[in-house]
Tab-separated table of C-alpha atoms in Angstrom:
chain	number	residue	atom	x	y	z
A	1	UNK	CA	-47.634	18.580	4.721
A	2	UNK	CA	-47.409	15.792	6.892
A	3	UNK	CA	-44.188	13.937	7.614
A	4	UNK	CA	-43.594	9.963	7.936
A	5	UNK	CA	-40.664	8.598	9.774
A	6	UNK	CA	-39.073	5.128	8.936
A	7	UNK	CA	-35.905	4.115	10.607
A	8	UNK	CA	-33.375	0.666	9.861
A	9	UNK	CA	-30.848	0.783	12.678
A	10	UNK	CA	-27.132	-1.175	12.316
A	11	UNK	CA	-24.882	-1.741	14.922
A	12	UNK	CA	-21.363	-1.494	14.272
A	13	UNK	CA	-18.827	-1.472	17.467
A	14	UNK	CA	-16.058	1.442	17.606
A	15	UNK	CA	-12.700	0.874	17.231
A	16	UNK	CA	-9.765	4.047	18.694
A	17	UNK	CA	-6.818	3.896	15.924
A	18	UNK	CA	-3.638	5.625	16.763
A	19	UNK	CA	-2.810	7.663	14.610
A	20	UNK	CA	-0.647	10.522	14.467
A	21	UNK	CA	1.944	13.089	12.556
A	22	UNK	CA	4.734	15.133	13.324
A	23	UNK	CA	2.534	18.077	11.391
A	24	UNK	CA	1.851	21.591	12.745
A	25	UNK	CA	-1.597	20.696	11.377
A	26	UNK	CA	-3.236	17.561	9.536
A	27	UNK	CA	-5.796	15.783	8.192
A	28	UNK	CA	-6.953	12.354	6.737
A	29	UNK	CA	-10.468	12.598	5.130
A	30	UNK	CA	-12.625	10.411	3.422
A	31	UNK	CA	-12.955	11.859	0.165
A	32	UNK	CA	-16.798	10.843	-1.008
A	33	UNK	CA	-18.409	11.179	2.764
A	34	UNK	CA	-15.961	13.697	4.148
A	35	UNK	CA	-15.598	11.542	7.240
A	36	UNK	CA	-12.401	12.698	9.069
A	37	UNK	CA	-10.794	9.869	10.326
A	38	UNK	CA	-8.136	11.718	11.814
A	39	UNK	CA	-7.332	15.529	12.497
A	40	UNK	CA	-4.756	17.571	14.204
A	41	UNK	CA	-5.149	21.593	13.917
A	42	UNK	CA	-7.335	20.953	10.935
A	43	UNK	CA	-8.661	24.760	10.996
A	44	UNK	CA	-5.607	25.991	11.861
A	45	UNK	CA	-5.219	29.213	8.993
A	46	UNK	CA	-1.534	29.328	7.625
A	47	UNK	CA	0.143	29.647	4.473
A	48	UNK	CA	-0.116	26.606	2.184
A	49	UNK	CA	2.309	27.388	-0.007
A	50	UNK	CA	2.247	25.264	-3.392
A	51	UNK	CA	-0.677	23.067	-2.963
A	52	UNK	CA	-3.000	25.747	-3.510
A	53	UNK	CA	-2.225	25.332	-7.157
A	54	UNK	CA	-5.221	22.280	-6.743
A	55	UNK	CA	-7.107	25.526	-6.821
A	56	UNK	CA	-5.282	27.377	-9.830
A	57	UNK	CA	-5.941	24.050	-11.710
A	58	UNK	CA	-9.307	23.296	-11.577
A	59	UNK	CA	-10.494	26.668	-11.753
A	60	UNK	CA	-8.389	26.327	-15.001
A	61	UNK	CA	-9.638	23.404	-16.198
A	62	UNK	CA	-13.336	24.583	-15.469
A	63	UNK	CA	-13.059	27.949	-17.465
A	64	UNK	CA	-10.956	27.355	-20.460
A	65	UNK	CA	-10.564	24.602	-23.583
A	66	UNK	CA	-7.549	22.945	-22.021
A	67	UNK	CA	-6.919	21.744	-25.966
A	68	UNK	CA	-6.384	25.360	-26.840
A	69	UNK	CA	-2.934	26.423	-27.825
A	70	UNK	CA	-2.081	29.854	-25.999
A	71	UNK	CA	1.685	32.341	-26.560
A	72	UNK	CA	3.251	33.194	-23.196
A	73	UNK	CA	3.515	36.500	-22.790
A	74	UNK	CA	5.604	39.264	-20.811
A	75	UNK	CA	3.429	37.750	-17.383
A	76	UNK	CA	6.006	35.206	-16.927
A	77	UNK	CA	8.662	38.023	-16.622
A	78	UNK	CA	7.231	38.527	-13.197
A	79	UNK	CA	7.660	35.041	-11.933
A	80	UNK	CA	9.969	33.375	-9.654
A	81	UNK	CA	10.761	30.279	-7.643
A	82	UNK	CA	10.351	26.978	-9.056
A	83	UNK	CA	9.230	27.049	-12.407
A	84	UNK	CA	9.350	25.425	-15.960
A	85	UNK	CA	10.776	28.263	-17.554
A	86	UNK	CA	8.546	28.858	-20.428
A	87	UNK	CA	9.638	31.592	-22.557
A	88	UNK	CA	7.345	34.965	-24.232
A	89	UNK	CA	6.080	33.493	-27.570
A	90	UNK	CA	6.356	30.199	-26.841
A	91	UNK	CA	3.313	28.277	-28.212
A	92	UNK	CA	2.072	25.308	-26.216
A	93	UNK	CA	-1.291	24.052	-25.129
A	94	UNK	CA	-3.312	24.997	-21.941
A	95	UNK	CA	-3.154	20.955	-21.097
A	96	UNK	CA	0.635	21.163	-21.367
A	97	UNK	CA	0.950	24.269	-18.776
A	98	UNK	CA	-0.907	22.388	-16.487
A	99	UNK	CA	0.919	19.623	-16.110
A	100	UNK	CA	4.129	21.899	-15.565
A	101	UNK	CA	1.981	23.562	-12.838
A	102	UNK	CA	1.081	20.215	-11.340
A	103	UNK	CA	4.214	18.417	-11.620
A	104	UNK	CA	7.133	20.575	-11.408
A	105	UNK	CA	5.021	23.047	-9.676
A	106	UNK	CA	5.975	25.880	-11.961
A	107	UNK	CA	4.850	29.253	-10.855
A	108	UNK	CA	5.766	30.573	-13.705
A	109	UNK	CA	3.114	28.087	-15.660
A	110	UNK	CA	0.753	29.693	-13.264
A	111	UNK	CA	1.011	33.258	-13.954
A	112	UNK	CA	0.474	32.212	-17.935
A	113	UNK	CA	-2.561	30.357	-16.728
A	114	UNK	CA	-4.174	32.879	-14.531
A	115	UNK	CA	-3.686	35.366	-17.357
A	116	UNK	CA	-4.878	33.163	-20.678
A	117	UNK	CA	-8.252	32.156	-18.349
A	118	UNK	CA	-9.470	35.654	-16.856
A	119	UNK	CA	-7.546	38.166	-18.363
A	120	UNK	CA	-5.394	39.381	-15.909
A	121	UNK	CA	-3.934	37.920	-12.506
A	122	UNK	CA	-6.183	40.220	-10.107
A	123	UNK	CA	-8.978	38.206	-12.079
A	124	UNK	CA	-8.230	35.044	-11.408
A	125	UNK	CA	-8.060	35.309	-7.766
A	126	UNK	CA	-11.196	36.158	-7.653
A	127	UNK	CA	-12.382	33.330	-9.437
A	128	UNK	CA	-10.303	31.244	-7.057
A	129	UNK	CA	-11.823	32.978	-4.022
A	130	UNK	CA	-15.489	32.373	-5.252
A	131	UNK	CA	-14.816	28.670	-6.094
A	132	UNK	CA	-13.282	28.214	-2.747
A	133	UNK	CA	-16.431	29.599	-1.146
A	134	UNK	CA	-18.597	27.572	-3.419
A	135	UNK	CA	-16.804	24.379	-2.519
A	136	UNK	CA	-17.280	25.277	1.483
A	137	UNK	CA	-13.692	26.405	2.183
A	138	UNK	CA	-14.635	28.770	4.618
A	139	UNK	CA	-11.022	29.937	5.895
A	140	UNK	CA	-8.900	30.317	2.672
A	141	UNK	CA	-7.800	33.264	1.002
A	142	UNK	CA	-5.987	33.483	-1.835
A	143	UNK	CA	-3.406	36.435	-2.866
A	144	UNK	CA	-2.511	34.574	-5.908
A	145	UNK	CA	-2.480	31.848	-8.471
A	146	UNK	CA	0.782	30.122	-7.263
A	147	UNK	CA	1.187	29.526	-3.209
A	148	UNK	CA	4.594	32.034	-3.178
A	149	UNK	CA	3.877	34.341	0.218
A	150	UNK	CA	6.919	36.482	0.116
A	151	UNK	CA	5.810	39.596	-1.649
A	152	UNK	CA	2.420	39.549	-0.181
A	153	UNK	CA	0.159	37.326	2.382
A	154	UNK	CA	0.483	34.309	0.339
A	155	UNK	CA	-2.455	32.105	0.069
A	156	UNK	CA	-3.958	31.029	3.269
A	157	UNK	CA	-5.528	28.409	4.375
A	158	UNK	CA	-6.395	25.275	6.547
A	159	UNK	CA	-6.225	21.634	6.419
A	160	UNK	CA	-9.621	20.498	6.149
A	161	UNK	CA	-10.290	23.146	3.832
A	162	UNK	CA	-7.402	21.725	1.556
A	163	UNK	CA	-8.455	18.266	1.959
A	164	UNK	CA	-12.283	19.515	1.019
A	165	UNK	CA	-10.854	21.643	-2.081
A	166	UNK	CA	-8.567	18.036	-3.541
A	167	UNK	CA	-11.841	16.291	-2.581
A	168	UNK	CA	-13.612	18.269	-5.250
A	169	UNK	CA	-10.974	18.260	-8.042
A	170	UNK	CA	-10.331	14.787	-7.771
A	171	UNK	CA	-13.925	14.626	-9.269
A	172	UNK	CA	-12.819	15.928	-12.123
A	173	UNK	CA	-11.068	13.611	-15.113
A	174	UNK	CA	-8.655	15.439	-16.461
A	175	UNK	CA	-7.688	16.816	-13.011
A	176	UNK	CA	-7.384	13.599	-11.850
A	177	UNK	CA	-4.993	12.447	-14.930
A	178	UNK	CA	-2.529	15.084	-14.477
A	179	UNK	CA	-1.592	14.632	-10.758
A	180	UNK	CA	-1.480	11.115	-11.293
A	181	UNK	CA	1.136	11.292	-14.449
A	182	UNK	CA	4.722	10.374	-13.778
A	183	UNK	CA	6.248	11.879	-16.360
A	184	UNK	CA	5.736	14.195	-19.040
A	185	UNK	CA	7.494	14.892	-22.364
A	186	UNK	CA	6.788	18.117	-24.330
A	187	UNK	CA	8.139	19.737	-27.509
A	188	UNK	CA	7.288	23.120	-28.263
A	189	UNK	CA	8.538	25.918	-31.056
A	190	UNK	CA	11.051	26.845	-28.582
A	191	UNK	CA	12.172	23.877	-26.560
A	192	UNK	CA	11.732	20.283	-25.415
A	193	UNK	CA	10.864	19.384	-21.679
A	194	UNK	CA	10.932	16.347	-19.936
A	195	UNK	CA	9.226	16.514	-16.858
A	196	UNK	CA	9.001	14.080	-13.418
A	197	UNK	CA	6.346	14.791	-10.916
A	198	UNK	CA	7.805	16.152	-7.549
A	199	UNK	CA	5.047	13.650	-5.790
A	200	UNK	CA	7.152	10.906	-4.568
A	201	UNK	CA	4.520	8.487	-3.342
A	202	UNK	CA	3.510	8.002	-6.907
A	203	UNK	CA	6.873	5.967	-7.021
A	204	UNK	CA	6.935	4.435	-3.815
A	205	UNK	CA	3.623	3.667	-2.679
A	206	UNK	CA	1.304	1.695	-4.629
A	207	UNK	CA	-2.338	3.369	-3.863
A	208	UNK	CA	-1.660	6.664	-4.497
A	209	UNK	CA	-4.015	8.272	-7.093
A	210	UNK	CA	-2.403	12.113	-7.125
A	211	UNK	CA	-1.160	14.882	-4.705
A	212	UNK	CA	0.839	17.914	-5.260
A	213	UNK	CA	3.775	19.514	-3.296
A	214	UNK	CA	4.705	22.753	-1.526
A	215	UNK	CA	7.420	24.872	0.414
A	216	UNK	CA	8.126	28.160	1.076
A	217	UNK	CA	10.431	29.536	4.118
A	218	UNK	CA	6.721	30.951	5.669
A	219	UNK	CA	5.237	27.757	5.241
A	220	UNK	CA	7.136	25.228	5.401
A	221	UNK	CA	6.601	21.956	3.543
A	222	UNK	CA	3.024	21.089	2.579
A	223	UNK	CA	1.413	18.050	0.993
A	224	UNK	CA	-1.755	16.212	-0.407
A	225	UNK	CA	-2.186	13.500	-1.560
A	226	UNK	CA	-4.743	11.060	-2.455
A	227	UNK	CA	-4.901	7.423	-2.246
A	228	UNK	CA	-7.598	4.225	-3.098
A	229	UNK	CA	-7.953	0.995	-2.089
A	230	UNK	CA	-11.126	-1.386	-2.227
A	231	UNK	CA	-13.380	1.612	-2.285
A	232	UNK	CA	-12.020	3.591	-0.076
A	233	UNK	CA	-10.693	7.302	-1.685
A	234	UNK	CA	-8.695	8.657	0.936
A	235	UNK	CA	-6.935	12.321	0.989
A	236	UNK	CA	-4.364	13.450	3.787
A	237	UNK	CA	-3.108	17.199	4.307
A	238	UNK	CA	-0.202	18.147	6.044
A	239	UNK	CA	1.136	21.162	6.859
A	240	UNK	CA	4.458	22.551	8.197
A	241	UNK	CA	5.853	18.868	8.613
A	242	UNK	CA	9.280	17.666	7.699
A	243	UNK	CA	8.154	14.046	7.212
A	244	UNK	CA	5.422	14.446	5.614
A	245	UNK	CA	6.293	11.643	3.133
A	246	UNK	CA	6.607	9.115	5.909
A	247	UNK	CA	3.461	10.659	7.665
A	248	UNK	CA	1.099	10.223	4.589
A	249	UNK	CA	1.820	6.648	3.887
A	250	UNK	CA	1.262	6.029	7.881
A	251	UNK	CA	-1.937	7.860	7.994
A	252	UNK	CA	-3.142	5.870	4.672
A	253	UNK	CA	-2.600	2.570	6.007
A	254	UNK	CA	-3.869	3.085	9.352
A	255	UNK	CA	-7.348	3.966	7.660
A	256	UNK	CA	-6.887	0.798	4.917
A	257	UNK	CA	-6.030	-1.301	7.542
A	258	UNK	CA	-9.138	-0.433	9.832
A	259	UNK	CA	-11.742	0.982	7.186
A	260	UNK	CA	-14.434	-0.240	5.247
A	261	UNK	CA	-16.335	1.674	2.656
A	262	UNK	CA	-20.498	0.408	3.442
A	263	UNK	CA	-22.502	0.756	0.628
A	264	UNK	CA	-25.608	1.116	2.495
A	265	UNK	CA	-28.467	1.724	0.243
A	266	UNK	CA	-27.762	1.349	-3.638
A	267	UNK	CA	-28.378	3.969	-6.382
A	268	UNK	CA	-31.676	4.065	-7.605
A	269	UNK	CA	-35.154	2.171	-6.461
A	270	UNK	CA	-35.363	1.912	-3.124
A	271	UNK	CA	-38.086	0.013	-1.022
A	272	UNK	CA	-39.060	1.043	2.474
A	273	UNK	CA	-40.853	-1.138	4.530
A	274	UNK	CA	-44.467	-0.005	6.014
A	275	UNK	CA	-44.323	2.822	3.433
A	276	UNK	CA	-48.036	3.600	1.838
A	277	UNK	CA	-48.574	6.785	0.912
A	278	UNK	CA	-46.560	6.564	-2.305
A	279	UNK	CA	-47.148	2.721	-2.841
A	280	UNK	CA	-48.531	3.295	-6.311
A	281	UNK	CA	-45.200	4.920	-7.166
A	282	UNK	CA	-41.625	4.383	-7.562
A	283	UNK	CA	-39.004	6.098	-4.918
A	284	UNK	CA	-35.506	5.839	-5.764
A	285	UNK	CA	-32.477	8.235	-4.928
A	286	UNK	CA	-29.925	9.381	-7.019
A	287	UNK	CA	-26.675	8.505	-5.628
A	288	UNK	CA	-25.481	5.246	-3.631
A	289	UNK	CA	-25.000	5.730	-0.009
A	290	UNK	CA	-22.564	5.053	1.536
A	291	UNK	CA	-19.769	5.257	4.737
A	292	UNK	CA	-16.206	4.257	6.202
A	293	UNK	CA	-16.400	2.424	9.056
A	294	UNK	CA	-14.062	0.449	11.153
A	295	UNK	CA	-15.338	-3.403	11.630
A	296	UNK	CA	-15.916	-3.309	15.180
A	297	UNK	CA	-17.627	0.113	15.666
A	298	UNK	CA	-18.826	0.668	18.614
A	299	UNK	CA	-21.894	3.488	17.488
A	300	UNK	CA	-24.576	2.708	15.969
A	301	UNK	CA	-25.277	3.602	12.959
A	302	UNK	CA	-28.899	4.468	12.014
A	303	UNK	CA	-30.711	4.834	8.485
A	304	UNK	CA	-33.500	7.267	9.241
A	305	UNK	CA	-36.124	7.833	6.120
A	306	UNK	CA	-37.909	10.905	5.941
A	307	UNK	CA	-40.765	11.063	3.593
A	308	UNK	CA	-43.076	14.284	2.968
A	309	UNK	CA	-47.061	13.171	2.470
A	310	UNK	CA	-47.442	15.463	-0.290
A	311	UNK	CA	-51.259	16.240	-1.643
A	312	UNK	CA	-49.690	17.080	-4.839
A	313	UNK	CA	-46.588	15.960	-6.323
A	314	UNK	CA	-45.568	15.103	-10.056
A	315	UNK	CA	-42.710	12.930	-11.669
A	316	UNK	CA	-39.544	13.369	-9.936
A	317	UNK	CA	-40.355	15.658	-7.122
A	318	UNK	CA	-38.525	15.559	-4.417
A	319	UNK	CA	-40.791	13.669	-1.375
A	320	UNK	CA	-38.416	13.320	1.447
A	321	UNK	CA	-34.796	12.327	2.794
A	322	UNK	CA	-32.775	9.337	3.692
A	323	UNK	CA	-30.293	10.554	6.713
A	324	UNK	CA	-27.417	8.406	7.808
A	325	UNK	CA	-26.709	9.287	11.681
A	326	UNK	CA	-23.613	7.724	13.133
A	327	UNK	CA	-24.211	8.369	17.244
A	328	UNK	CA	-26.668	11.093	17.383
A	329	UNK	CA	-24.666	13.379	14.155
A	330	UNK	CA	-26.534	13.216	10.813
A	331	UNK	CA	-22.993	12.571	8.357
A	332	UNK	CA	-24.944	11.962	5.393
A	333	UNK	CA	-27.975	13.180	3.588
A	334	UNK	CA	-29.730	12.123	0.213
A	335	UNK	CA	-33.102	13.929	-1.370
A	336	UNK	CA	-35.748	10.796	-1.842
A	337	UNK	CA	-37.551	11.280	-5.166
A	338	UNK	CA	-40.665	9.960	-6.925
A	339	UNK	CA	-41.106	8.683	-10.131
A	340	UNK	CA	-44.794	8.387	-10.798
A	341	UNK	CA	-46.347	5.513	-12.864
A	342	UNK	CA	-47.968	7.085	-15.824
């Protein structure tokens, strides 16, 4: 199978930002490319305290009907810390624990969770550990559902591999509603709460889209949030860092202030000049792509198509690949695919 190359080529001049943060380790990603525009420690492994919870929620929302109405058992006996302070047979929906786990950060919320999705606690880990390796997080380990690292190794992990993991569940809609709520009012067969989200910046700063807090003594205090602005879905991580608050705001407008999301080639039919081997045909991709980039970017930035010359191919086979290269790095890949005229 023979290969044909076809290359556009853009040139876009390079800008140094100066950014920066008082963290022992950060990170500012884009969260649809996974550009970083700025990093500090970013594979440092540490505890991470409460914002592992990202994971305890999506793997929650992913396995169970969050409509479901569960009883809290004796599991929430064994919790401590911050919590929401559910009580054993008190009735309340899946949906409703999770927005105590999001916004108040209730570990007690996430020992109910854990157990009502796999059964036990020991369970669920597991299911966090595989996601996290499904998702790329290659240096995280988690010890539990909640991010507390004071009766055993806590849940470690890095920066990037945060920023990768609230990538991911920012994907997801319901995710994605919860850690943008302010405020929450619930009324159960035992009580009624009224809860606030701990994530400031949803008060303060006007593109923020979610995020969720953490401390512990081990830790120290850890954030993420997310934030959008004319295309641009940004996500910063920082850990150990006492103004992280100040820091995230900083990092986000740096990047607004300097970034533009390219939409380089558009969802569906594409057209590649001097292309003849699949002329009778339609090629078309399946997602837009696109790229951050700072308006006077030095690099260039290259659109390299790669098309197989299949003998044999039917409807919808993959035929090939459309690589973006910024410099000499391929940062973003798409399958090309054929849709044959019947």
């Amino acid at each position: 199978m023979k290969k044909l190359l076809f290359l556009l080529i853009l040139f876009l001049p390079f800008n140094a930002l100066a950014y920066g943060s008082s963290a022992k380790s950060a990170i500012l990603m884009d969260m649809d490319s996974h550009r970083i525009i700025y990093g500090k420690d970013i594979n440092y492994v540490q505890s991470v305290a409460s914002i592992s919870k990202v994971m305890t929620a999506i793997c929650v929302i992913e396995n169970t009907d969050i409509e479901k109405t569960i009883t809290v058992g004796d599991e929430v006996l064994k919790a401590y810390g911050s919590g929401i302070y559910v009580q054993i047979d008190e009735k309340l929906k899946i949906k409703d624990l999770l927005y105590g786990l999001m916004m108040r950060s209730g570990n007690d919320a996430a020992l109910v969770l854990a157990k009502n999705t796999s059964g036990d606690i020991s369970k669920f880990v597991n299911l966090m550990n595989n996601k996290a390796l499904k998702i790329g997080m290659k240096n995280t380990t988690f010890n539990n559902p909640s991010g507390l690292d004071e009766q055993d190794d806590g849940n470690l992990s890095s920066a990037y591999d945060m920023a990768l993991l609230m990538s991911y569940a920012m994907k997801n809609k319901d995710f994605k509603k919860i850690v943008s709520t302010k405020s929450y009012t619930l009324k159960t067969n035992k009580n009624v709460y009224k809860w606030k989200n701990k994530n400031k910046l949803l008060y303060s700063y006007k593109y923020i889209t979610g995020g969720k807090t953490g401390y512990t003594k081990i830790a120290k205090r850890t954030l993420v949030t997310t934030a959008s602005k004319d295309g641009l879905n940004l996500v910063a991580v920082t850990i150990n860092d006492s103004n992280d608050w100040e820091d995230h705001i900083n990092l986000f407008e740096e990047a607004f202030n300097n970034y533009y999301n390219y939409n380089l080639i558009k969802k569906g039919n594409i057209s590649i000049i001097g292309e003849n081997y699949y002329r009778n045909n339609k090629l078309y991709i399946k997602n837009k792509v696109s790229y951050p980039l700072t308006l006077d970017e030095e690099n260039i930035i290259k659109i390299k198509y790669e098309l197989y010359k299949k003998r044999k191919y039917k409807n919808n086979d993959n035929v090939g690949k459309v690589k973006l290269f910024l410099g000499d790095s391929v940062v973003r890949e798409e399958n090309i695919y054929v849709r044959v005229k019947s």
